[in-house]
XYZ file of C-alpha atoms in Angstrom:
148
model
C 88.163 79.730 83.723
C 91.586 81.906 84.330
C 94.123 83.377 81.838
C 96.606 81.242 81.100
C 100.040 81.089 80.100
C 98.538 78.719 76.936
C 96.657 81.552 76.209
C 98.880 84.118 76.745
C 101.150 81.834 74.349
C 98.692 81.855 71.511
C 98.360 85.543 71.678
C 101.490 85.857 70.686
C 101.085 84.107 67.207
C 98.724 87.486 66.267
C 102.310 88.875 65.166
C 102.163 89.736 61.749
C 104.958 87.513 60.561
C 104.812 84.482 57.755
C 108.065 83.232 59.500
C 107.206 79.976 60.823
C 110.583 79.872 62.992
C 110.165 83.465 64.517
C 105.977 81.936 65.402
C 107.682 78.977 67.381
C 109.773 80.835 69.269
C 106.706 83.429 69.482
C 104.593 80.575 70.683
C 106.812 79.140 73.367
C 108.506 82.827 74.542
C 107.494 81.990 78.180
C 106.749 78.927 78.367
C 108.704 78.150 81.351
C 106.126 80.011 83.405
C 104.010 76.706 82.611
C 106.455 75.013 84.511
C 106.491 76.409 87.683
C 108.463 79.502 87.143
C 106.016 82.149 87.317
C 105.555 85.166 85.324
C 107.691 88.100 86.874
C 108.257 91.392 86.088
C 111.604 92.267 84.646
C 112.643 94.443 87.317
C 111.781 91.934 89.592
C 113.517 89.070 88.060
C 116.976 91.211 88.543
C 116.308 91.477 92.279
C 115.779 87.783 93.037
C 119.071 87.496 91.287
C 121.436 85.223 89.546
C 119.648 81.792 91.018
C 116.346 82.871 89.582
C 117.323 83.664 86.457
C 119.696 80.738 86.241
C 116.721 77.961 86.447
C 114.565 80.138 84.377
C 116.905 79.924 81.730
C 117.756 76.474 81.849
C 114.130 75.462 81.795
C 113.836 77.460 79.035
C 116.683 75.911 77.087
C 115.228 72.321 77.865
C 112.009 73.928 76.081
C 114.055 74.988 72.965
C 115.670 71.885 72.692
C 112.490 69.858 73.090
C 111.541 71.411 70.464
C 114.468 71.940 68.296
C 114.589 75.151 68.533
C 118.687 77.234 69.195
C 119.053 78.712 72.252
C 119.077 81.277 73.205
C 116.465 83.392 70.991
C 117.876 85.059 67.941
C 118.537 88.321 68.318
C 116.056 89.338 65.421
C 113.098 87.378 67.083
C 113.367 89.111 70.655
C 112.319 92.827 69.082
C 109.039 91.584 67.769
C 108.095 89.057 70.415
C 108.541 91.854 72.895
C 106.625 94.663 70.754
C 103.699 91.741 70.862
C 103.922 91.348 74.272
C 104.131 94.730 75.208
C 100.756 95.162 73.207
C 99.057 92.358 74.750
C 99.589 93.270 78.017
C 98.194 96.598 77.416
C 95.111 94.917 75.953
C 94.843 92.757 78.688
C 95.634 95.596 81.628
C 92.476 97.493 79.682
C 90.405 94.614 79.572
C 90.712 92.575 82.133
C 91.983 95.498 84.983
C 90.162 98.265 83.288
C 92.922 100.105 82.835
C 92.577 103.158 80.496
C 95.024 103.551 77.837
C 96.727 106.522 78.625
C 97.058 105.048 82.301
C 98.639 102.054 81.317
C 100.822 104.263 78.827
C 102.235 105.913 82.046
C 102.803 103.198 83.920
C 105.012 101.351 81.328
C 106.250 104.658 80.237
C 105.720 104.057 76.515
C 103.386 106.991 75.376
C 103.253 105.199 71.925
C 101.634 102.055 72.686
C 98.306 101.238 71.037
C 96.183 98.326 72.338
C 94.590 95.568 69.872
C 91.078 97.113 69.617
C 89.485 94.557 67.232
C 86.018 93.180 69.183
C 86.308 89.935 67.785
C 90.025 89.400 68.883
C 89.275 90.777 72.626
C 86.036 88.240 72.762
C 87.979 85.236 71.431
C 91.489 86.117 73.296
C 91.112 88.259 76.133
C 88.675 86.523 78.044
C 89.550 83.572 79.977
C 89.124 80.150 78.624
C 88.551 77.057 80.563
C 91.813 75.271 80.918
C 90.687 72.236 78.814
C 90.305 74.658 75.870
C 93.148 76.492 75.867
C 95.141 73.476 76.330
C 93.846 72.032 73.542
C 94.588 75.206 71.266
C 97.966 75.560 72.337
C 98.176 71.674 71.148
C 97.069 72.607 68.121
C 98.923 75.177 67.238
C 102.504 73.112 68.295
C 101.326 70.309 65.747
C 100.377 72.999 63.176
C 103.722 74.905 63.413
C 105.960 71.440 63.937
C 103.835 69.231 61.523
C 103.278 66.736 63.781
């Protein structure tokens, strides 16, 4: 089993929101990295330059428009879709690389940050599924949200 970017995907949809638009774009916020374009740090992404984020982009406005979705991301969806993410990956860097909070606080330099500390959430998302699983979830959830 290994994290995925399905899962990783599917995390995202713990945002406390009853918007159904800002949970698509939630759900599919990176999915190009399921396409080949792996997941890079920001900083990163800047030094590989305009090429790099060129294709990123346009693979992830094929993605929007595959699923009918504007690009690029409303402005009001990209706060909360980052806030998530930023907590997820602090969950997951204390899980999964046994980070300690205030070390990962440090490191991201947000001293505010609070992990998701809910067992039942860290058992069922944290931990790596088997890719036929989380495949199947992230399936799910697309014909949920696009009532298909």
């Amino acid at each position: 089993a290994q994290h995925s970017v399905a899962m990783v995907q599917l995390l995202q949809l713990k945002l406390k929101s009853e918007n159904p638009t800002l949970l698509k774009y939630a759900l599919l916020h990176d999915a190009e990295e399921g396409l080949g374009i792996k997941d890079t740090i920001t900083g990163l992404k800047i030094v590989l330059g305009e090429t790099y984020l060129e294709i990123a982009n346009g693979i992830s406005e094929a993605i929007h428009l595959r699923f009918s979705l504007r690009h690029p991301v409303p402005s009001e969806f990209k706060k909360p879709i980052k806030k998530a993410d930023e907590i997820l990956g602090m969950t997951e860097a204390i899980h999964l690389m046994n980070f300690t909070p205030d070390q990962y606080r440090k490191r991201v330099r947000n001293h505010q940050l609070q992990p998701i500390e809910e067992e039942q959430f860290i058992e069922e998302y944290i931990f790596p599924w088997p890719p036929k699983r989380a495949q199947e979830r992230f399936e799910s959830e697309v014909n949920r949200l696009w009532g298909e």
